[in-house]
Tab-separated table of C-alpha atoms and ligand atoms in Angstrom:
chain	number	residue	atom	x	y	z
A	1487	MET	CA	0.185	0.120	-0.087
A	1488	LYS	CA	1.212	3.323	-0.891
A	1489	ASN	CA	2.648	6.362	1.402
A	1490	PRO	CA	1.529	5.064	4.962
A	1491	LEU	CA	1.591	7.907	7.416
A	1492	LEU	CA	5.381	8.034	9.483
A	1493	PHE	CA	6.149	8.703	12.878
A	1494	TYR	CA	9.054	10.642	14.044
A	1495	SER	CA	11.049	10.403	17.323
A	1496	THR	CA	11.148	13.687	19.303
A	1497	ASN	CA	14.840	13.087	19.674
A	1498	HIS	CA	15.201	13.015	16.379
A	1499	GLN	CA	18.103	10.608	16.039
A	1500	ALA	CA	16.126	7.285	15.150
A	1501	PRO	CA	14.550	7.018	11.658
A	1502	SER	CA	10.848	7.485	11.112
A	1503	LEU	CA	8.573	4.623	11.039
A	1504	PRO	CA	4.989	3.613	9.948
A	1505	PHE	CA	2.538	2.740	12.789
A	1506	ASP	CA	2.606	-1.172	13.026
A	1507	GLN	CA	6.182	-0.553	13.724
A	1508	ALA	CA	6.097	2.428	16.001
A	1509	LEU	CA	3.407	0.389	17.992
A	1510	LEU	CA	5.699	-2.574	18.751
A	1511	LYS	CA	8.469	-0.393	19.481
A	1512	GLY	CA	6.753	1.577	22.039
A	1513	GLN	CA	9.863	3.966	22.589
A	1514	ALA	CA	12.129	5.164	19.755
A	1515	PRO	CA	15.500	3.646	19.995
A	1516	ASP	CA	16.885	7.196	20.814
A	1517	ARG	CA	14.365	7.568	23.859
A	1518	GLY	CA	12.088	10.057	22.005
A	1519	LEU	CA	8.725	9.507	21.516
A	1520	TYR	CA	6.905	8.666	18.201
A	1521	MET	CA	4.986	11.778	16.896
A	1522	PRO	CA	3.056	11.855	13.492
A	1523	GLU	CA	4.783	13.553	10.739
A	1524	ARG	CA	1.518	15.171	9.362
A	1525	ILE	CA	-1.657	15.440	11.306
A	1526	PRO	CA	-4.978	14.111	9.601
A	1527	VAL	CA	-7.469	16.825	9.366
A	1528	ILE	CA	-11.413	16.117	9.819
A	1529	SER	CA	-13.891	18.456	7.805
A	1530	PRO	CA	-16.446	20.258	9.897
A	1531	GLU	CA	-19.231	18.595	7.647
A	1532	ARG	CA	-17.361	15.204	8.730
A	1533	ILE	CA	-17.369	16.022	12.612
A	1534	ARG	CA	-21.140	17.276	12.335
A	1535	GLU	CA	-22.123	13.562	10.817
A	1536	MET	CA	-20.472	12.470	14.286
A	1537	LYS	CA	-23.698	13.579	16.208
A	1538	HIS	CA	-25.418	10.406	15.286
A	1539	MET	CA	-22.877	8.235	14.772
A	1540	GLN	CA	-22.041	5.325	17.894
A	1541	TYR	CA	-18.638	5.766	19.569
A	1542	HIS	CA	-16.911	2.873	18.088
A	1543	GLU	CA	-17.801	4.609	14.503
A	1544	ILE	CA	-16.239	7.889	15.404
A	1545	ALA	CA	-13.101	5.935	16.701
A	1546	GLU	CA	-13.242	3.822	13.094
A	1547	VAL	CA	-12.699	7.735	11.123
A	1548	ILE	CA	-9.872	8.823	13.770
A	1549	ILE	CA	-8.085	6.051	14.236
A	1550	GLY	CA	-8.288	5.431	10.646
A	1551	SER	CA	-7.071	8.565	9.797
A	1552	PHE	CA	-3.669	7.767	11.132
A	1553	LEU	CA	-3.541	3.965	9.998
A	1554	LYS	CA	-4.162	4.333	6.236
A	1555	GLY	CA	-1.917	1.426	4.880
A	1556	VAL	CA	-1.330	-0.097	7.146
A	1557	ILE	CA	-4.759	-2.053	8.715
A	1558	GLY	CA	-7.918	-2.954	6.405
A	1559	GLU	CA	-10.961	-1.113	6.550
A	1560	GLN	CA	-12.423	-4.304	7.400
A	1561	GLU	CA	-10.518	-5.177	9.952
A	1562	LEU	CA	-10.291	-1.678	11.788
A	1563	LYS	CA	-14.079	-2.025	11.868
A	1564	ALA	CA	-13.783	-4.925	14.033
A	1565	LEU	CA	-11.598	-4.214	16.049
A	1566	VAL	CA	-13.040	-0.570	17.415
A	1567	LYS	CA	-16.264	-2.696	17.885
A	1568	ASP	CA	-15.240	-5.222	20.076
A	1569	ALA	CA	-12.718	-2.733	21.856
A	1570	TYR	CA	-15.971	0.192	22.844
A	1571	ASN	CA	-18.455	-1.911	23.777
A	1572	TYR	CA	-19.328	-0.020	26.695
A	1573	ASP	CA	-21.287	3.566	27.596
A	1574	VAL	CA	-19.385	6.947	27.516
A	1575	PRO	CA	-22.201	8.872	28.837
A	1576	LEU	CA	-22.276	12.615	29.207
A	1577	GLN	CA	-23.494	13.668	32.296
A	1578	HIS	CA	-25.173	17.250	32.048
A	1579	VAL	CA	-24.438	19.422	35.144
A	1580	SER	CA	-25.626	22.956	34.478
A	1581	ASP	CA	-26.197	25.500	31.762
A	1582	ARG	CA	-23.945	23.734	29.190
A	1583	LYS	CA	-21.347	22.032	31.512
A	1584	TYR	CA	-21.126	18.821	30.942
A	1585	VAL	CA	-19.017	15.757	32.714
A	1586	MET	CA	-17.935	13.293	30.121
A	1587	ARG	CA	-17.411	9.682	32.159
A	1588	LEU	CA	-14.906	7.547	30.846
A	1589	ASP	CA	-15.428	5.370	33.468
A	1590	GLN	CA	-17.421	2.585	32.517
A	1591	GLY	CA	-15.018	0.280	30.880
A	1592	PRO	CA	-14.048	-3.182	32.269
A	1593	THR	CA	-11.459	-1.320	34.139
A	1594	ALA	CA	-13.762	1.287	35.331
A	1595	SER	CA	-10.908	4.108	34.133
A	1596	PHE	CA	-10.581	6.254	31.220
A	1597	LYS	CA	-7.467	4.217	30.648
A	1598	ASP	CA	-9.655	1.145	29.300
A	1599	PHE	CA	-10.198	3.384	26.125
A	1600	ALA	CA	-6.190	3.566	24.977
A	1601	GLY	CA	-5.457	-0.077	26.555
A	1602	ARG	CA	-8.266	-2.045	24.500
A	1603	MET	CA	-7.444	-0.849	21.449
A	1604	MET	CA	-3.644	-0.930	21.649
A	1605	GLY	CA	-3.668	-4.821	22.947
A	1606	ARG	CA	-6.273	-5.341	20.138
A	1607	LEU	CA	-3.790	-3.397	17.607
A	1608	MET	CA	-0.446	-5.390	18.633
A	1609	ASN	CA	-2.264	-8.679	18.797
A	1610	HIS	CA	-3.629	-8.230	15.318
A	1611	TYR	CA	0.074	-7.328	14.085
A	1612	LEU	CA	2.080	-10.073	15.879
A	1613	SER	CA	-0.631	-12.750	14.629
A	1614	LEU	CA	0.451	-11.573	11.237
A	1615	SER	CA	4.381	-11.309	11.964
A	1616	GLY	CA	4.481	-14.415	14.004
A	1617	GLY	CA	6.218	-12.352	17.180
A	1618	ASN	CA	6.157	-12.291	20.692
A	1619	LEU	CA	6.226	-9.318	23.140
A	1620	LEU	CA	6.886	-8.876	26.888
A	1621	ILE	CA	4.853	-5.782	28.180
A	1622	LEU	CA	6.984	-3.919	30.147
A	1623	THR	CA	4.901	-1.086	32.472
A	1624	ALA	CA	4.885	1.023	35.203
A	1625	THR	CA	1.848	2.137	36.859
A	1626	SER	CA	0.504	4.765	39.337
A	1627	GLY	CA	-2.480	2.737	39.711
A	1628	ASP	CA	-4.590	2.872	36.991
A	1629	THR	CA	-2.498	1.944	33.774
A	1630	GLY	CA	-1.603	-1.123	35.361
A	1631	SER	CA	-4.931	-2.593	35.503
A	1632	ALA	CA	-5.779	-0.916	32.310
A	1633	VAL	CA	-2.713	-2.538	30.559
A	1634	ALA	CA	-2.940	-6.016	32.422
A	1635	ASN	CA	-6.779	-6.125	31.314
A	1636	ALA	CA	-6.457	-5.382	27.756
A	1637	PHE	CA	-3.786	-8.026	27.358
A	1638	TYR	CA	-4.975	-10.727	29.808
A	1639	GLY	CA	-5.111	-14.057	27.513
A	1640	PHE	CA	-3.742	-12.814	24.648
A	1641	GLU	CA	-1.065	-15.733	23.353
A	1642	LYS	CA	1.714	-13.742	22.041
A	1643	ILE	CA	1.559	-11.578	24.238
A	1644	LYS	CA	3.164	-11.600	28.142
A	1645	VAL	CA	2.620	-8.434	30.689
A	1646	VAL	CA	4.965	-7.632	33.625
A	1647	VAL	CA	3.184	-4.687	35.409
A	1648	LEU	CA	5.429	-2.715	38.214
A	1649	PHE	CA	3.369	-0.793	40.867
A	1650	PRO	CA	4.793	1.209	44.026
A	1651	VAL	CA	3.232	-0.623	47.070
A	1652	GLY	CA	2.387	2.505	49.111
A	1653	GLU	CA	0.702	4.854	46.324
A	1654	VAL	CA	-2.024	2.469	44.951
A	1655	THR	CA	-5.528	1.777	46.324
A	1656	ALA	CA	-6.582	-2.068	47.619
A	1657	ARG	CA	-8.819	-2.344	44.854
A	1658	GLN	CA	-6.342	-0.674	42.335
A	1659	ARG	CA	-4.123	-3.473	43.251
A	1660	LYS	CA	-6.582	-6.123	43.072
A	1661	GLN	CA	-7.751	-5.350	39.471
A	1662	MET	CA	-4.222	-6.561	38.729
A	1663	THR	CA	-3.142	-8.870	41.308
A	1664	THR	CA	-6.190	-11.311	40.827
A	1665	LEU	CA	-6.047	-11.951	37.043
A	1666	GLY	CA	-2.931	-14.475	36.507
A	1667	LYS	CA	-2.473	-16.158	33.430
A	1668	ASN	CA	0.146	-14.010	31.044
A	1669	VAL	CA	0.231	-11.258	33.431
A	1670	GLN	CA	2.870	-10.933	36.224
A	1671	ILE	CA	2.707	-8.260	38.843
A	1672	ILE	CA	5.303	-6.638	40.702
A	1673	GLY	CA	5.183	-4.452	43.925
A	1674	LEU	CA	8.148	-2.059	44.370
A	1675	ASP	CA	9.069	-0.183	47.875
A	1676	ALA	CA	9.449	2.967	46.069
A	1677	LYS	CA	7.545	5.831	43.987
A	1678	PHE	CA	5.766	5.773	40.546
A	1679	ASP	CA	9.055	7.767	39.192
A	1680	ASP	CA	11.220	4.985	40.258
A	1681	CYS	CA	9.365	1.939	38.962
A	1682	GLN	CA	9.130	4.232	35.589
A	1683	ALA	CA	12.878	4.556	35.870
A	1684	LEU	CA	13.428	1.079	36.150
A	1685	VAL	CA	11.207	0.167	33.166
A	1686	LYS	CA	12.722	2.927	30.997
A	1687	GLN	CA	16.470	1.534	31.863
A	1688	ALA	CA	15.226	-2.470	31.371
A	1689	PHE	CA	14.250	-1.114	27.810
A	1690	SER	CA	17.553	0.296	26.780
A	1691	ASP	CA	19.387	-2.554	28.180
A	1692	PRO	CA	20.860	-4.823	25.468
A	1693	ASP	CA	21.117	-7.654	27.704
A	1694	LEU	CA	17.316	-8.091	27.568
A	1695	ASP	CA	16.874	-7.614	23.797
A	1696	TYR	CA	15.906	-10.832	23.653
A	1697	LEU	CA	12.661	-10.422	25.368
A	1698	ASN	CA	11.133	-7.953	22.922
A	1699	LEU	CA	10.258	-5.326	25.224
A	1700	SER	CA	7.897	-3.078	24.438
A	1701	SER	CA	6.139	-0.335	26.400
A	1702	ALA	CA	2.065	-0.008	27.032
A	1703	ASN	CA	2.534	3.035	29.180
A	1704	SER	CA	0.787	6.404	27.454
A	1705	ILE	CA	4.774	7.038	26.028
A	1706	ASN	CA	3.023	4.674	23.474
A	1707	ILE	CA	1.931	5.794	20.047
A	1708	GLY	CA	-0.955	3.374	19.778
A	1709	ARG	CA	-2.425	4.516	23.430
A	1710	LEU	CA	-1.997	8.113	22.322
A	1711	ILE	CA	-4.284	7.853	19.175
A	1712	PRO	CA	-7.366	6.300	20.711
A	1713	GLN	CA	-7.461	8.820	23.135
A	1714	ILE	CA	-8.430	11.621	20.547
A	1715	VAL	CA	-11.577	9.867	20.037
A	1716	TYR	CA	-13.663	10.994	22.940
A	1717	TYR	CA	-12.708	15.078	22.239
A	1718	PHE	CA	-14.360	14.419	19.104
A	1719	TYR	CA	-17.269	12.524	20.373
A	1720	ALA	CA	-18.070	14.913	23.161
A	1721	PHE	CA	-18.203	17.868	20.884
A	1722	ALA	CA	-20.373	16.138	18.240
A	1723	ARG	CA	-22.952	15.509	20.471
A	1724	LEU	CA	-22.900	18.512	22.200
A	1725	CYS	CA	-22.372	21.086	19.706
A	1726	ASN	CA	-25.355	23.231	18.749
A	1727	ASP	CA	-26.558	23.975	14.968
A	1728	SER	CA	-23.964	26.884	14.864
A	1729	PRO	CA	-21.659	26.809	12.513
A	1730	ASP	CA	-19.324	28.771	15.263
A	1731	ASP	CA	-19.875	26.950	18.351
A	1732	GLY	CA	-17.070	25.757	20.035
A	1733	ILE	CA	-16.172	23.785	23.078
A	1734	VAL	CA	-13.545	24.321	26.052
A	1735	PHE	CA	-12.625	20.816	27.748
A	1736	SER	CA	-10.908	20.447	31.507
A	1737	VAL	CA	-8.397	17.619	31.245
A	1738	PRO	CA	-7.041	15.953	34.761
A	1739	SER	CA	-3.141	15.206	34.049
A	1740	GLY	CA	-0.560	13.215	34.790
A	1741	ASN	CA	1.747	12.046	32.249
A	1742	PHE	CA	-0.261	14.115	29.708
A	1743	GLY	CA	-1.244	11.542	27.678
A	1744	ASP	CA	-4.810	12.135	27.589
A	1745	MET	CA	-4.435	16.038	27.355
A	1746	MET	CA	-2.047	15.292	24.224
A	1747	GLY	CA	-5.189	13.049	22.261
A	1748	GLY	CA	-6.828	16.527	23.199
A	1749	MET	CA	-4.640	18.670	21.486
A	1750	LEU	CA	-4.215	16.480	18.448
A	1751	ALA	CA	-7.922	16.427	17.950
A	1752	LYS	CA	-7.510	20.131	17.879
A	1753	ARG	CA	-4.653	20.246	15.262
A	1754	MET	CA	-7.007	17.626	13.313
A	1755	GLY	CA	-10.082	20.422	13.134
A	1756	LEU	CA	-11.835	20.133	16.119
A	1757	PRO	CA	-13.265	23.651	17.239
A	1758	VAL	CA	-11.533	23.710	20.685
A	1759	ARG	CA	-11.478	26.924	22.455
A	1760	LYS	CA	-9.258	26.374	25.303
A	1761	TYR	CA	-7.665	23.396	27.075
A	1762	VAL	CA	-7.950	23.543	30.900
A	1763	ILE	CA	-4.886	21.487	31.723
A	1764	ALA	CA	-5.759	20.366	35.470
A	1765	THR	CA	-2.983	18.927	37.768
A	1766	ASN	CA	-2.448	18.023	41.249
A	1767	GLU	CA	0.177	19.864	43.452
A	1768	ASN	CA	2.851	18.182	41.201
A	1769	ASP	CA	2.280	22.091	39.262
A	1770	GLU	CA	5.867	21.513	36.954
A	1771	PHE	CA	3.641	22.155	33.792
A	1772	PRO	CA	1.372	25.198	35.340
A	1773	VAL	CA	4.704	26.854	36.427
A	1774	PHE	CA	6.509	26.493	33.111
A	1775	LEU	CA	3.547	27.582	31.080
A	1776	SER	CA	3.562	30.737	33.174
A	1777	GLN	CA	7.425	31.338	33.807
A	1778	GLY	CA	8.637	29.417	30.999
A	1779	LYS	CA	11.278	27.414	32.547
A	1780	TYR	CA	10.826	23.950	33.172
A	1781	HIS	CA	11.810	21.908	36.550
A	1782	LYS	CA	10.831	18.687	37.128
A	1783	ILE	CA	9.494	17.746	40.750
A	1784	GLU	CA	11.905	15.205	42.566
A	1785	PRO	CA	10.152	13.187	44.001
A	1786	SER	CA	6.674	14.092	42.998
A	1787	ARG	CA	4.416	15.116	45.610
A	1788	ASN	CA	1.967	12.269	47.200
A	1789	CYS	CA	-1.711	13.592	46.247
A	1790	ILE	CA	-5.023	12.023	46.699
A	1791	SER	CA	-5.592	11.833	43.034
A	1792	SER	CA	-2.518	9.232	43.069
A	1793	ALA	CA	-2.900	8.361	39.247
A	1794	MET	CA	-1.557	11.910	38.579
A	1795	ASN	CA	1.715	12.317	40.913
A	1796	VAL	CA	3.875	12.668	38.335
A	1797	GLY	CA	6.599	14.963	38.624
A	1798	HIS	CA	8.053	14.698	34.639
A	1799	PRO	CA	5.568	13.878	32.595
A	1800	SER	CA	6.742	11.899	30.023
A	1801	ASN	CA	4.197	13.347	26.871
A	1802	LEU	CA	5.518	16.651	27.860
A	1803	ALA	CA	8.421	16.173	25.261
A	1804	ARG	CA	5.614	15.681	22.544
A	1805	LEU	CA	3.512	18.669	23.733
A	1806	VAL	CA	6.830	20.748	22.999
A	1807	ALA	CA	7.156	19.182	19.949
A	1808	LEU	CA	3.887	19.963	18.855
A	1809	TYR	CA	4.837	23.883	19.386
A	1810	GLY	CA	7.872	23.312	17.484
A	1811	GLY	CA	10.333	22.858	20.386
A	1812	GLU	CA	12.487	20.111	21.099
A	1813	MET	CA	12.659	18.254	24.778
A	1814	ASP	CA	14.699	15.183	25.525
A	1815	GLU	CA	13.596	12.720	27.984
A	1816	LYS	CA	14.985	13.629	31.096
A	1817	GLY	CA	13.471	17.195	30.447
A	1818	THR	CA	16.110	19.175	28.911
A	1819	ILE	CA	14.876	21.721	26.732
A	1820	HIS	CA	16.968	21.722	23.240
A	1821	ARG	CA	14.797	24.110	21.548
A	1822	MET	CA	11.761	26.471	23.172
A	1823	PRO	CA	8.466	26.034	21.859
A	1824	ASP	CA	6.642	28.610	20.852
A	1825	MET	CA	5.002	29.530	24.620
A	1826	ASP	CA	2.847	32.372	23.484
A	1827	GLU	CA	0.869	29.959	21.273
A	1828	MET	CA	0.866	27.569	24.206
A	1829	ARG	CA	-0.487	29.986	26.268
A	1830	GLN	CA	-3.282	30.556	23.673
A	1831	ASP	CA	-4.649	27.198	23.516
A	1832	ILE	CA	-3.918	26.305	27.287
A	1833	PHE	CA	-4.783	27.209	30.593
A	1834	ALA	CA	-2.987	25.439	33.317
A	1835	VAL	CA	-3.512	25.610	36.922
A	1836	SER	CA	-3.299	23.284	39.655
A	1837	ALA	CA	-5.756	22.188	42.615
A	1838	SER	CA	-4.100	21.217	46.140
A	1839	ASP	CA	-5.568	18.216	48.076
A	1840	GLU	CA	-7.785	20.488	50.156
A	1841	GLU	CA	-9.386	22.261	46.889
A	1842	THR	CA	-9.661	18.831	45.515
A	1843	ARG	CA	-11.563	17.709	48.997
A	1844	ALA	CA	-13.558	20.922	48.657
A	1845	THR	CA	-14.703	20.811	45.096
A	1846	ILE	CA	-15.568	16.638	45.748
A	1847	ARG	CA	-18.100	18.301	48.440
A	1848	SER	CA	-19.347	21.132	47.027
A	1849	ALA	CA	-20.049	19.441	43.331
A	1850	TRP	CA	-22.295	16.871	45.601
A	1851	ASP	CA	-23.616	19.310	47.601
A	1852	LYS	CA	-24.595	22.015	44.523
A	1853	TYR	CA	-25.273	19.248	41.686
A	1854	ARG	CA	-25.277	15.741	43.279
A	1855	LEU	CA	-22.535	15.409	40.974
A	1856	LEU	CA	-20.552	12.497	42.583
A	1857	LEU	CA	-16.670	12.755	41.397
A	1858	GLU	CA	-13.578	11.048	42.708
A	1859	PRO	CA	-10.485	13.026	43.363
A	1860	HIS	CA	-8.819	13.333	39.882
A	1861	GLY	CA	-11.951	14.166	37.736
A	1862	ALA	CA	-12.307	16.783	41.088
A	1863	VAL	CA	-8.760	18.193	40.189
A	1864	GLY	CA	-10.693	18.664	36.305
A	1865	TRP	CA	-13.848	19.861	37.399
A	1866	CYS	CA	-11.758	22.805	40.126
A	1867	GLY	CA	-9.498	23.320	37.029
A	1868	LEU	CA	-12.500	24.107	35.366
A	1869	GLN	CA	-14.212	26.465	37.972
A	1870	LYS	CA	-11.000	28.560	38.672
A	1871	PHE	CA	-10.970	28.962	34.555
A	1872	LEU	CA	-14.554	30.207	34.662
A	1873	GLU	CA	-13.972	32.405	36.712
A	1874	THR	CA	-11.067	34.227	34.917
A	1875	GLY	CA	-13.413	36.260	32.769
A	1876	SER	CA	-11.236	35.203	29.729
A	1877	PRO	CA	-13.641	35.566	26.373
A	1878	GLU	CA	-13.540	31.485	26.491
A	1879	ALA	CA	-15.529	31.287	29.791
A	1880	GLY	CA	-18.724	32.814	29.442
A	1881	PRO	CA	-21.914	31.349	30.670
A	1882	GLU	CA	-23.316	30.014	27.152
A	1883	GLN	CA	-19.479	28.436	26.542
A	1884	LEU	CA	-19.897	24.367	26.233
A	1885	CYS	CA	-17.665	23.062	28.543
A	1886	VAL	CA	-16.558	19.541	29.483
A	1887	THR	CA	-14.640	18.307	32.028
A	1888	LEU	CA	-13.101	14.510	31.518
A	1889	GLU	CA	-14.050	12.202	34.848
A	1890	THR	CA	-11.023	9.724	34.395
A	1891	ALA	CA	-12.187	7.050	36.745
A	1892	HIS	CA	-15.165	5.741	38.971
A	1893	PRO	CA	-15.710	6.843	42.157
A	1894	ALA	CA	-16.088	3.609	43.537
A	1895	LYS	CA	-12.313	3.030	43.068
A	1896	PHE	CA	-11.749	5.462	45.834
A	1897	PRO	CA	-14.159	4.408	48.392
A	1898	GLU	CA	-11.948	5.722	51.391
A	1899	GLN	CA	-11.832	8.868	50.150
A	1900	ILE	CA	-15.286	9.730	48.860
A	1901	ARG	CA	-16.224	8.049	52.537
A	1902	ASP	CA	-14.155	10.015	54.158
A	1903	ILE	CA	-15.725	13.290	52.043
A	1904	LEU	CA	-19.098	12.683	51.755
A	1905	ASN	CA	-20.096	10.314	54.191
A	1906	LEU	CA	-21.749	7.831	51.545
A	1907	ASP	CA	-20.368	4.313	49.571
A	1908	PRO	CA	-20.330	4.514	46.033
A	1909	GLU	CA	-22.122	1.683	44.122
A	1910	LEU	CA	-19.679	-0.321	42.514
A	1911	PRO	CA	-20.090	-0.604	38.619
A	1912	PRO	CA	-20.315	-4.605	37.177
A	1913	SER	CA	-16.926	-4.674	36.505
A	1914	LEU	CA	-15.652	-4.108	39.926
A	1915	THR	CA	-18.126	-6.621	41.771
A	1916	GLY	CA	-16.196	-9.929	43.264
A	1917	LEU	CA	-12.670	-8.786	43.719
A	1918	GLU	CA	-12.464	-9.157	47.361
A	1919	GLU	CA	-12.693	-13.223	47.163
A	1920	LYS	CA	-10.143	-13.417	44.760
A	1921	PRO	CA	-6.494	-14.804	45.712
A	1922	GLU	CA	-4.359	-12.182	45.135
A	1923	ASN	CA	-0.556	-13.046	43.827
A	1924	PHE	CA	2.220	-10.857	43.069
A	1925	ASP	CA	5.482	-10.446	43.574
A	1926	HIS	CA	7.625	-7.935	45.647
A	1927	LEU	CA	11.129	-6.330	44.691
A	1928	GLU	CA	13.586	-3.724	46.250
A	1929	ASN	CA	13.834	-0.562	44.006
A	1930	ASP	CA	17.030	-1.999	42.167
A	1931	TYR	CA	17.597	-2.290	38.661
A	1932	LEU	CA	20.220	-5.100	38.767
A	1933	ALA	CA	17.501	-7.360	40.812
A	1934	PHE	CA	14.831	-6.310	38.317
A	1935	LYS	CA	17.013	-7.420	35.588
A	1936	GLU	CA	18.131	-10.712	37.357
A	1937	TYR	CA	14.124	-11.533	37.975
A	1938	LEU	CA	12.829	-10.943	34.345
A	1939	LYS	CA	16.161	-13.388	32.939
A	1940	LEU	CA	15.239	-16.019	35.266
A	1941	LYS	CA	11.335	-15.834	34.618
A	1942	TYR	CA	11.455	-14.910	30.855
B	1012	PLP	C1	-3.771	8.213	34.576
B	1012	PLP	C2	-4.509	8.633	35.128
B	1012	PLP	C3	-4.780	9.954	35.025
B	1012	PLP	C4	-4.097	10.960	34.102
B	1012	PLP	O1	-3.686	10.755	32.679
B	1012	PLP	P1	-2.627	11.100	31.929
B	1012	PLP	O2	-2.497	10.528	30.450
B	1012	PLP	O3	-1.420	10.284	32.692
B	1012	PLP	O4	-2.276	12.085	32.235
B	1012	PLP	C5	-5.872	11.075	35.605
B	1012	PLP	N1	-6.556	10.060	36.326
B	1012	PLP	C6	-6.807	9.009	36.198
B	1012	PLP	C7	-8.045	8.056	37.257
B	1012	PLP	C8	-5.639	8.050	35.640
B	1012	PLP	O5	-5.885	7.030	35.851
């Protein structure tokens, strides 16, 4: 097939690759992240047509636009239909303000959207080539279970997940450790950033080449592209008849994979007036946007929105690249991005734990809107944006905030703040009775490497 879209490395020291190869590699050999050389554009008419399309049909259009020439139409159609077999509710709150609940998938996390599609795409390509993969991933809570579930039971793929023992909830842990089969879980006495560092070191270790390691973290381009879809879906469902209607999204952010999906959606033609990028107390990005100087936070701060405790977002290099700059994997900027343009598009804001708790309380009292800590950071960020009086912050402005996990995944906090027990979605019931199985390791690369060599 002719001229498939190529993906370049943000470090510019590795060859550009078509989607299937970039997907199976995960991280580029020069430690950069893959980005599309060209961004497909979806016409306004096509976007309006999405109003009446089902979620998986919209996914087929958006994902298909990046995969032309590397997957058959019928194959893609079958994969998206199989991956997106659950609801994506847009909950009305007030005026034109909505919460998009991305928490109805099998692990009740928005990471299901990316994980399920990436797993199916990898399985598709491996079954064509006859290869094997070992997926190595670090998780701050939700990625691990989404990835483990997305790959569970595939014959050609084994999964190893590292998680920081003290930073995930019991329920999050059980969603990973009760699976078994091709899924191995390792608890580390360390922080999420340490888990991520071990994974990164393993990727660049030639002694482990024989394992065919691949990443399923948000650095994989196969996770990024499916995260573009729900931005189109939300706008198409909620826009009014005016051709000038536009939207504001608020995205609770940690590793910036979610927000990068949104940024790409805008470049594809979605009329987004502003992205509110809301972080917890790990505010390295809001500080960078306002001051133009980047300092990662080491160690990352421990907040109740634990899946966003990230002191150096791995996808930041992609955002910088999108605005014409260059940042390496350590966070060093080699060329500044266009900060003025970035400030036009993005309102970055940090919410403290205290503000997050107060937001869970007020959303419930005022609207009977039940948010968990991550979604509350997003909702809090949106409220702060609406208070700025900026032209995109009027009462008639369509705004959607993303709820990235189901409140039942954080029962301790919800009980503590609201004195109620969120109802369990069907996907999370029965976990308590299942036996857990995971190995415990110290934060030491050599020990980790020996473990992998012995086991695989
Ligand atoms: C991973 C995660 C986030 C942050 O998403 P990024 O793509 O890393 O910015 C937010 N909320 C929840 C519940 C998550 O699991």
